[in-house]
mmCIF file of C-alpha atoms in Angstrom:
data_model
loop_
_atom_site.group_PDB
_atom_site.id
_atom_site.type_symbol
_atom_site.label_atom_id
_atom_site.label_comp_id
_atom_site.label_asym_id
_atom_site.label_seq_id
_atom_site.Cartn_x
_atom_site.Cartn_y
_atom_site.Cartn_z
ATOM 1 C CA MET A 1 0.011 -0.008 0.002
ATOM 2 C CA ALA A 2 1.293 3.464 -0.900
ATOM 3 C CA LEU A 3 0.159 6.788 0.532
ATOM 4 C CA ALA A 4 -0.091 10.276 -0.921
ATOM 5 C CA THR A 5 0.253 13.710 0.638
ATOM 6 C CA GLY A 6 1.164 17.281 -0.201
ATOM 7 C CA ILE A 7 4.355 19.197 0.498
ATOM 8 C CA GLY A 8 2.767 21.965 2.543
ATOM 9 C CA SER A 9 1.660 25.160 0.839
ATOM 10 C CA MET A 10 -1.700 25.742 -0.830
ATOM 11 C CA PRO A 11 -3.046 28.693 -2.861
ATOM 12 C CA GLY A 12 -5.440 31.298 -1.574
ATOM 13 C CA THR A 13 -6.278 32.554 1.908
ATOM 14 C CA ASP A 14 -9.117 30.240 3.022
ATOM 15 C CA PHE A 15 -7.585 27.810 5.501
ATOM 16 C CA PRO A 16 -10.733 25.726 6.217
ATOM 17 C CA GLU A 17 -11.301 25.221 2.473
ATOM 18 C CA SER A 18 -7.679 24.257 1.889
ATOM 19 C CA LEU A 19 -7.764 21.718 4.708
ATOM 20 C CA ARG A 20 -11.071 20.352 3.397
ATOM 21 C CA ILE A 21 -9.427 19.740 0.015
ATOM 22 C CA VAL A 22 -6.501 18.014 1.726
ATOM 23 C CA LEU A 23 -8.793 15.755 3.756
ATOM 24 C CA ASP A 24 -10.951 14.932 0.713
ATOM 25 C CA THR A 25 -8.006 14.029 -1.524
ATOM 26 C CA VAL A 26 -5.140 12.680 0.600
ATOM 27 C CA GLY A 27 -7.086 11.817 3.728
ATOM 28 C CA ASP A 28 -4.913 8.845 4.687
ATOM 29 C CA LEU A 29 -1.934 11.183 5.188
ATOM 30 C CA PRO A 30 -3.309 14.738 5.542
ATOM 31 C CA TYR A 31 -1.226 17.748 6.470
ATOM 32 C CA VAL A 32 -1.792 21.114 8.077
ATOM 33 C CA PRO A 33 -1.482 23.430 5.044
ATOM 34 C CA GLU A 34 0.451 26.669 4.807
ATOM 35 C CA LEU A 35 -1.188 29.583 2.989
ATOM 36 C CA PRO A 36 1.560 32.111 2.184
ATOM 37 C CA ALA A 37 -0.890 34.258 0.216
ATOM 38 C CA ARG A 38 -2.068 35.525 3.627
ATOM 39 C CA GLY A 39 1.314 37.215 4.021
ATOM 40 C CA VAL A 40 4.832 36.434 5.182
ATOM 41 C CA HIS A 41 3.448 35.644 8.645
ATOM 42 C CA ALA A 42 1.811 32.524 7.187
ATOM 43 C CA GLY A 43 4.734 31.370 5.027
ATOM 44 C CA MET A 44 7.222 28.634 5.875
ATOM 45 C CA ILE A 45 9.813 31.027 7.360
ATOM 46 C CA GLY A 46 7.362 33.069 9.440
ATOM 47 C CA ARG A 47 5.682 29.947 10.775
ATOM 48 C CA THR A 48 8.977 28.392 11.809
ATOM 49 C CA LEU A 49 10.271 31.569 13.446
ATOM 50 C CA SER A 50 7.080 31.652 15.488
ATOM 51 C CA VAL A 51 8.040 28.417 17.269
ATOM 52 C CA LEU A 52 11.646 29.342 18.132
ATOM 53 C CA GLU A 53 12.534 29.297 21.820
ATOM 54 C CA GLY A 54 14.750 32.057 23.199
ATOM 55 C CA LEU A 55 15.247 33.912 19.920
ATOM 56 C CA GLU A 56 12.780 36.647 19.085
ATOM 57 C CA ALA A 57 12.226 37.749 15.496
ATOM 58 C CA ASP A 58 10.753 40.709 13.714
ATOM 59 C CA LEU A 59 10.088 41.640 10.112
ATOM 60 C CA GLN A 60 12.413 44.292 8.697
ATOM 61 C CA PRO A 61 12.279 45.969 5.251
ATOM 62 C CA ASP A 62 14.769 43.403 3.939
ATOM 63 C CA GLY A 63 13.127 40.363 5.543
ATOM 64 C CA TRP A 64 12.962 38.480 8.824
ATOM 65 C CA ARG A 65 15.646 39.256 11.405
ATOM 66 C CA VAL A 66 16.249 37.509 14.735
ATOM 67 C CA GLY A 67 17.673 38.872 17.943
ATOM 68 C CA VAL A 68 15.937 42.238 17.663
ATOM 69 C CA GLY A 69 13.152 41.687 20.167
ATOM 70 C CA GLU A 70 9.614 40.446 19.711
ATOM 71 C CA GLY A 71 7.680 42.446 17.148
ATOM 72 C CA GLY A 72 4.091 42.600 16.031
ATOM 73 C CA ASP A 73 4.845 40.519 12.963
ATOM 74 C CA ILE A 74 6.031 37.490 14.908
ATOM 75 C CA ARG A 75 3.013 37.795 17.207
ATOM 76 C CA ARG A 76 0.843 37.750 14.094
ATOM 77 C CA ALA A 77 2.641 34.618 12.878
ATOM 78 C CA ARG A 78 2.035 32.888 16.223
ATOM 79 C CA SER A 79 -1.602 33.896 16.207
ATOM 80 C CA LEU A 80 -2.180 32.560 12.692
ATOM 81 C CA LEU A 81 -0.491 29.252 13.516
ATOM 82 C CA ALA A 82 -2.599 28.834 16.653
ATOM 83 C CA GLN A 83 -5.805 29.627 14.725
ATOM 84 C CA ASP A 84 -4.898 27.134 12.015
ATOM 85 C CA LEU A 85 -4.161 24.406 14.552
ATOM 86 C CA ASP A 86 -7.470 25.094 16.311
ATOM 87 C CA LEU A 87 -9.341 24.630 13.027
ATOM 88 C CA ALA A 88 -7.303 21.565 12.068
ATOM 89 C CA GLU A 89 -8.016 19.976 15.433
ATOM 90 C CA GLU A 90 -11.714 20.596 14.974
ATOM 91 C CA MET A 91 -11.846 19.363 11.377
ATOM 92 C CA THR A 92 -9.864 16.152 12.015
ATOM 93 C CA GLN A 93 -11.890 14.849 14.933
ATOM 94 C CA GLU A 94 -12.683 11.662 12.982
ATOM 95 C CA HIS A 95 -9.099 11.126 11.750
ATOM 96 C CA THR A 96 -7.023 8.456 13.472
ATOM 97 C CA GLY A 97 -4.174 7.913 11.017
ATOM 98 C CA PRO A 98 -0.949 9.912 10.607
ATOM 99 C CA ILE A 99 -0.989 13.666 10.171
ATOM 100 C CA LYS A 100 1.831 15.894 8.938
ATOM 101 C CA ILE A 101 3.067 19.335 9.882
ATOM 102 C CA GLN A 102 5.948 21.270 8.292
ATOM 103 C CA ILE A 103 8.792 23.405 9.621
ATOM 104 C CA THR A 104 11.786 25.002 7.918
ATOM 105 C CA GLY A 105 15.080 23.260 8.589
ATOM 106 C CA PRO A 106 18.061 24.936 10.287
ATOM 107 C CA LEU A 107 20.212 25.253 7.162
ATOM 108 C CA THR A 108 17.543 26.929 5.014
ATOM 109 C CA LEU A 109 16.528 29.068 7.985
ATOM 110 C CA ALA A 110 20.116 30.245 8.479
ATOM 111 C CA ALA A 111 20.369 31.040 4.778
ATOM 112 C CA THR A 112 17.169 33.114 4.876
ATOM 113 C CA VAL A 113 16.910 35.084 8.127
ATOM 114 C CA GLU A 114 19.297 37.819 9.220
ATOM 115 C CA ARG A 115 21.389 38.536 12.296
ATOM 116 C CA PRO A 116 20.641 41.617 14.448
ATOM 117 C CA ARG A 117 23.153 43.750 12.536
ATOM 118 C CA GLY A 118 22.337 42.409 9.117
ATOM 119 C CA ASP A 119 23.472 39.657 6.733
ATOM 120 C CA LYS A 120 22.340 36.097 7.023
ATOM 121 C CA MET A 121 22.801 34.002 10.158
ATOM 122 C CA LEU A 122 24.595 31.623 7.807
ATOM 123 C CA ALA A 123 27.616 33.965 8.001
ATOM 124 C CA ASP A 124 28.417 33.072 11.612
ATOM 125 C CA HIS A 125 29.132 29.607 13.021
ATOM 126 C CA GLY A 126 27.853 30.536 16.475
ATOM 127 C CA ALA A 127 24.672 32.069 15.064
ATOM 128 C CA ARG A 128 23.971 28.926 13.034
ATOM 129 C CA ARG A 129 24.348 26.761 16.119
ATOM 130 C CA GLU A 130 22.189 29.072 18.252
ATOM 131 C CA LEU A 131 19.475 29.069 15.618
ATOM 132 C CA SER A 132 19.410 25.279 15.400
ATOM 133 C CA GLN A 133 19.284 24.935 19.172
ATOM 134 C CA SER A 134 16.465 27.482 19.415
ATOM 135 C CA LEU A 135 14.518 25.605 16.747
ATOM 136 C CA ALA A 136 15.032 22.253 18.499
ATOM 137 C CA GLU A 137 13.932 23.647 21.859
ATOM 138 C CA GLY A 138 10.923 25.384 20.347
ATOM 139 C CA LEU A 139 9.884 22.222 18.533
ATOM 140 C CA ARG A 140 9.696 20.311 21.795
ATOM 141 C CA SER A 141 7.032 22.694 23.109
ATOM 142 C CA HIS A 142 5.308 22.998 19.739
ATOM 143 C CA LEU A 143 5.082 19.232 19.301
ATOM 144 C CA ALA A 144 3.723 18.745 22.811
ATOM 145 C CA ASP A 145 0.849 21.028 21.752
ATOM 146 C CA VAL A 146 0.419 19.343 18.352
ATOM 147 C CA ARG A 147 0.373 15.831 19.811
ATOM 148 C CA ARG A 148 -2.205 16.911 22.400
ATOM 149 C CA ARG A 149 -4.416 18.258 19.633
ATOM 150 C CA PHE A 150 -4.094 15.130 17.455
ATOM 151 C CA ALA A 151 -3.909 12.579 20.228
ATOM 152 C CA GLY A 152 -5.120 9.678 18.073
ATOM 153 C CA SER A 153 -2.620 10.274 15.276
ATOM 154 C CA GLU A 154 1.020 9.651 14.545
ATOM 155 C CA VAL A 155 2.528 13.103 14.031
ATOM 156 C CA ILE A 156 4.965 13.424 11.128
ATOM 157 C CA VAL A 157 7.219 16.468 11.035
ATOM 158 C CA GLN A 158 8.441 17.404 7.581
ATOM 159 C CA VAL A 159 11.608 19.477 7.779
ATOM 160 C CA ASP A 160 11.855 21.641 4.648
ATOM 161 C CA GLU A 161 15.389 22.210 3.372
ATOM 162 C CA PRO A 162 15.092 23.726 -0.130
ATOM 163 C CA ALA A 163 18.401 25.633 0.281
ATOM 164 C CA ILE A 164 20.485 22.763 1.643
ATOM 165 C CA THR A 165 22.481 22.136 -1.522
ATOM 166 C CA ALA A 166 23.275 25.831 -1.943
ATOM 167 C CA VAL A 167 24.417 26.000 1.685
ATOM 168 C CA LEU A 168 26.684 22.957 1.346
ATOM 169 C CA ASP A 169 28.118 24.200 -1.949
ATOM 170 C CA GLY A 170 28.750 27.769 -0.760
ATOM 171 C CA ARG A 171 26.306 29.330 -3.214
ATOM 172 C CA VAL A 172 24.226 31.518 -0.907
ATOM 173 C CA PRO A 173 24.966 35.167 -1.806
ATOM 174 C CA THR A 174 26.029 37.694 0.834
ATOM 175 C CA ALA A 175 24.059 40.872 1.433
ATOM 176 C CA SER A 176 26.133 42.784 -1.121
ATOM 177 C CA GLY A 177 25.505 40.172 -3.792
ATOM 178 C CA TRP A 178 29.162 40.334 -4.785
ATOM 179 C CA ALA A 179 30.242 37.209 -2.920
ATOM 180 C CA SER A 180 28.854 34.026 -1.393
ATOM 181 C CA HIS A 181 28.819 32.701 2.129
ATOM 182 C CA ARG A 182 31.362 30.060 2.962
ATOM 183 C CA THR A 183 30.457 26.411 2.665
ATOM 184 C CA VAL A 184 28.927 24.699 5.685
ATOM 185 C CA HIS A 185 30.828 21.432 5.812
ATOM 186 C CA PRO A 186 28.998 18.116 6.283
ATOM 187 C CA PRO A 187 30.031 17.496 9.925
ATOM 188 C CA GLU A 188 28.566 20.830 11.017
ATOM 189 C CA ALA A 189 25.505 20.390 8.797
ATOM 190 C CA ASP A 190 24.954 16.989 10.373
ATOM 191 C CA ALA A 191 25.117 18.456 13.866
ATOM 192 C CA LEU A 192 22.634 21.224 13.007
ATOM 193 C CA LEU A 193 20.193 18.775 11.457
ATOM 194 C CA ARG A 194 20.676 16.067 14.077
ATOM 195 C CA GLY A 195 19.677 18.379 16.935
ATOM 196 C CA VAL A 196 16.376 19.090 15.224
ATOM 197 C CA VAL A 197 15.791 15.410 14.410
ATOM 198 C CA GLU A 198 16.438 14.419 18.027
ATOM 199 C CA ALA A 199 13.974 17.023 19.243
ATOM 200 C CA ILE A 200 11.323 15.583 16.901
ATOM 201 C CA THR A 201 11.900 11.951 17.874
ATOM 202 C CA GLY A 202 12.200 12.887 21.546
ATOM 203 C CA ALA A 203 8.727 14.432 21.331
ATOM 204 C CA GLY A 204 7.330 11.168 19.952
ATOM 205 C CA ALA A 205 7.002 12.307 16.328
ATOM 206 C CA ARG A 206 8.518 11.036 13.077
ATOM 207 C CA PRO A 207 11.118 13.178 11.253
ATOM 208 C CA VAL A 208 10.926 13.432 7.455
ATOM 209 C CA VAL A 209 12.957 15.802 5.321
ATOM 210 C CA HIS A 210 11.906 17.493 2.070
ATOM 211 C CA SER A 211 14.156 19.162 -0.455
ATOM 212 C CA CYS A 212 13.253 20.197 -3.981
ATOM 213 C CA ALA A 213 16.910 20.993 -4.715
ATOM 214 C CA THR A 214 19.139 19.233 -7.171
ATOM 215 C CA ASP A 215 21.807 16.852 -5.859
ATOM 216 C CA VAL A 216 19.987 16.121 -2.620
ATOM 217 C CA PRO A 217 22.637 15.098 -0.010
ATOM 218 C CA VAL A 218 21.090 11.711 0.623
ATOM 219 C CA GLU A 219 23.804 10.279 2.894
ATOM 220 C CA LEU A 220 23.884 13.409 5.046
ATOM 221 C CA LEU A 221 20.126 13.427 5.549
ATOM 222 C CA ALA A 222 19.907 9.718 6.269
ATOM 223 C CA GLY A 223 22.870 9.950 8.648
ATOM 224 C CA ALA A 224 21.227 12.777 10.577
ATOM 225 C CA GLY A 225 18.368 10.412 11.433
ATOM 226 C CA PHE A 226 15.550 11.272 9.046
ATOM 227 C CA THR A 227 13.265 8.298 8.444
ATOM 228 C CA ALA A 228 12.186 9.399 4.945
ATOM 229 C CA ILE A 229 13.436 11.741 2.230
ATOM 230 C CA SER A 230 10.941 13.674 0.115
ATOM 231 C CA PHE A 231 12.294 14.894 -3.239
ATOM 232 C CA ASP A 232 11.486 15.983 -6.777
ATOM 233 C CA LEU A 233 12.111 12.937 -8.922
ATOM 234 C CA GLY A 234 12.812 15.142 -11.952
ATOM 235 C CA LEU A 235 15.778 16.807 -10.242
ATOM 236 C CA ILE A 236 17.786 13.824 -8.966
ATOM 237 C CA ARG A 237 20.033 11.192 -10.519
ATOM 238 C CA PRO A 238 19.250 7.557 -9.614
ATOM 239 C CA ASP A 239 22.679 6.952 -8.072
ATOM 240 C CA ASP A 240 23.380 3.854 -6.020
ATOM 241 C CA VAL A 241 23.285 5.958 -2.841
ATOM 242 C CA TRP A 242 19.498 6.089 -3.169
ATOM 243 C CA ALA A 243 19.250 2.299 -3.280
ATOM 244 C CA GLU A 244 21.669 1.904 -0.377
ATOM 245 C CA THR A 245 19.764 4.422 1.704
ATOM 246 C CA PHE A 246 16.454 2.753 0.949
ATOM 247 C CA GLU A 247 17.855 -0.646 1.859
ATOM 248 C CA LYS A 248 18.978 0.763 5.219
ATOM 249 C CA GLY A 249 15.359 1.583 6.044
ATOM 250 C CA VAL A 250 14.921 5.201 4.931
ATOM 251 C CA ASP A 251 11.663 5.558 2.995
ATOM 252 C CA LEU A 252 11.365 7.562 -0.203
ATOM 253 C CA TRP A 253 8.665 10.143 -0.915
ATOM 254 C CA PHE A 254 8.406 10.734 -4.650
ATOM 255 C CA GLY A 255 7.541 14.218 -5.943
ATOM 256 C CA VAL A 256 6.147 13.403 -9.379
ATOM 257 C CA VAL A 257 2.957 15.449 -9.812
ATOM 258 C CA PRO A 258 3.666 18.939 -11.244
ATOM 259 C CA SER A 259 3.083 21.692 -8.684
ATOM 260 C CA THR A 260 1.579 24.066 -11.266
ATOM 261 C CA ASP A 261 -1.150 23.506 -13.832
ATOM 262 C CA THR A 262 0.098 20.903 -16.324
ATOM 263 C CA ALA A 263 -1.484 18.143 -18.380
ATOM 264 C CA ILE A 264 -0.394 14.793 -16.945
ATOM 265 C CA SER A 265 -0.785 11.073 -17.481
ATOM 266 C CA HIS A 266 -1.287 9.131 -14.263
ATOM 267 C CA LYS A 267 0.036 6.010 -15.949
ATOM 268 C CA ALA A 268 3.227 7.791 -16.989
ATOM 269 C CA LEU A 269 3.795 9.002 -13.422
ATOM 270 C CA VAL A 270 3.393 5.480 -12.086
ATOM 271 C CA GLU A 271 5.858 4.249 -14.673
ATOM 272 C CA ARG A 272 8.418 6.893 -13.658
ATOM 273 C CA ILE A 273 8.429 5.563 -10.108
ATOM 274 C CA GLN A 274 8.588 1.963 -11.309
ATOM 275 C CA THR A 275 11.501 2.865 -13.594
ATOM 276 C CA PHE A 276 13.387 4.452 -10.695
ATOM 277 C CA PHE A 277 13.063 1.342 -8.534
ATOM 278 C CA GLY A 278 13.617 -0.952 -11.519
ATOM 279 C CA HIS A 279 16.979 0.741 -12.102
ATOM 280 C CA PHE A 280 18.103 -0.929 -8.847
ATOM 281 C CA GLY A 281 16.273 -4.192 -9.417
ATOM 282 C CA PHE A 282 13.555 -3.469 -6.845
ATOM 283 C CA GLY A 283 10.110 -4.890 -7.594
ATOM 284 C CA GLU A 284 6.834 -3.598 -6.184
ATOM 285 C CA GLU A 285 6.963 -6.120 -3.344
ATOM 286 C CA THR A 286 10.136 -4.370 -2.149
ATOM 287 C CA TYR A 287 8.731 -0.872 -1.860
ATOM 288 C CA ASP A 288 5.058 -1.578 -1.212
ATOM 289 C CA GLY A 289 4.169 0.132 2.063
ATOM 290 C CA ARG A 290 7.248 2.376 2.025
ATOM 291 C CA LEU A 291 6.245 4.715 -0.780
ATOM 292 C CA VAL A 292 4.586 8.132 -0.523
ATOM 293 C CA VAL A 293 3.607 10.113 -3.618
ATOM 294 C CA THR A 294 3.531 13.922 -3.596
ATOM 295 C CA PRO A 295 3.539 16.943 -5.889
ATOM 296 C CA THR A 296 7.063 18.064 -6.840
ATOM 297 C CA CYS A 297 6.866 21.059 -4.497
ATOM 298 C CA GLY A 298 4.365 23.212 -2.654
ATOM 299 C CA LEU A 299 1.161 24.280 -4.372
ATOM 300 C CA ALA A 300 1.113 27.984 -3.455
ATOM 301 C CA GLY A 301 1.686 28.923 -7.089
ATOM 302 C CA ALA A 302 -1.021 26.639 -8.471
ATOM 303 C CA SER A 303 -4.540 27.597 -9.339
ATOM 304 C CA PRO A 304 -7.135 26.546 -6.732
ATOM 305 C CA GLN A 305 -8.477 23.956 -9.174
ATOM 306 C CA TRP A 306 -5.027 22.492 -9.826
ATOM 307 C CA ALA A 307 -4.182 22.307 -6.137
ATOM 308 C CA GLY A 308 -7.021 19.858 -5.610
ATOM 309 C CA ASP A 309 -6.363 18.059 -8.885
ATOM 310 C CA ALA A 310 -2.662 17.654 -8.063
ATOM 311 C CA LEU A 311 -3.376 16.087 -4.679
ATOM 312 C CA ALA A 312 -6.017 13.827 -6.239
ATOM 313 C CA ALA A 313 -3.474 12.808 -8.889
ATOM 314 C CA ALA A 314 -0.904 11.991 -6.218
ATOM 315 C CA GLN A 315 -3.440 9.723 -4.525
ATOM 316 C CA SER A 316 -4.294 8.099 -7.843
ATOM 317 C CA VAL A 317 -0.622 7.403 -8.543
ATOM 318 C CA ALA A 318 -0.222 5.987 -5.022
ATOM 319 C CA ASP A 319 -3.179 3.701 -5.756
ATOM 320 C CA ARG A 320 -1.464 2.821 -9.062
ATOM 321 C CA ARG A 321 -4.542 3.849 -11.042
#
C-alpha cells in the first residue's frame, strides 16, 4: 500500500477550504497546510520563526531578522499558527491515522533570516548553532501542543530544506551580492540537522525531510536520522546511494505530480516511479508500504483547481490507477 500527501503550501487565503481539500484528496496522510498568500506571517519562514525558543524575530524591510526583540509581525505569525491548529483539530476529529506538519530546517533558515546587525545567520558559526538549538527547543514545546491536539494520530514532522544544496556548496549570496557565504561542511551540517531530528523523535514524532533541490545530499540526511526523504524525482540522478539508503530503512517520498497547472498522465507518473526502482532491481513487493507520492513542491503557485487536482493525482498514482 502506498500513501499520498502534499508538500505543505496551498493557494489562496481560506484555511478551512484548503484543509477540506486536503482531507478529501489525501485523507490517509493529511497535512496542516500553509497559505503564504495571507502574508509572510503565514509562510514557511514566518511559521517556523514563530516556534523558536529564546530567539525573538521581527520583520524588517529586507526580511525576517532575529535577535531584535519580539515584534508585532512574529506575534501575528504565532496567532495565525494557533488559529490554524485550532481549526485543524476541529476538522480532524474523525481522523485516526498519521498527520503531517511542516517546519523550515536549520540550514535553510540560516540562509534566509538575518542577524541583528544584518546579513544572514549563515555567516556566523555561532549564530547557526544558536538558531538550530532554538529551533530544536521550540519544537519540543510545539510538538507537545500538536500531539495533544491530534492525540489519536502519529505526528509526522516534515523538515523543509530547499536551500540545503546551496548552503553545502557555498552558493548563498552575501548581502552585497558580490560574494557568497562560505560552505557549511557536512560534519557541522549533520550536527545542526541532528539536533532538530532528536527534538522531533524525543517528542514522539517522526522526522521526514523534504528538499526540492538538485543533488539532494542523501547520505547526510539519512545519517542525521531522518526516516524518509521527500524529493522531486525530476531533479535527482538515480545513483546507487538512493538504493543503499532505501535498503537501510529510509523511505522515499516521490515528488512526481507537477506543482503548477500541467497536463499529466497518471500512468506515465506510475511508470516513472517503477523505472526508478527498476533501475536498482527493486520490484513492487520491495517498496510496497514504504512509498509516498507527492507533488514536486508546494502548491502555493497553483490555481485553486489544480491544487485539488494535483493532490487527487498523487493519490491516484499511489493507488497505481
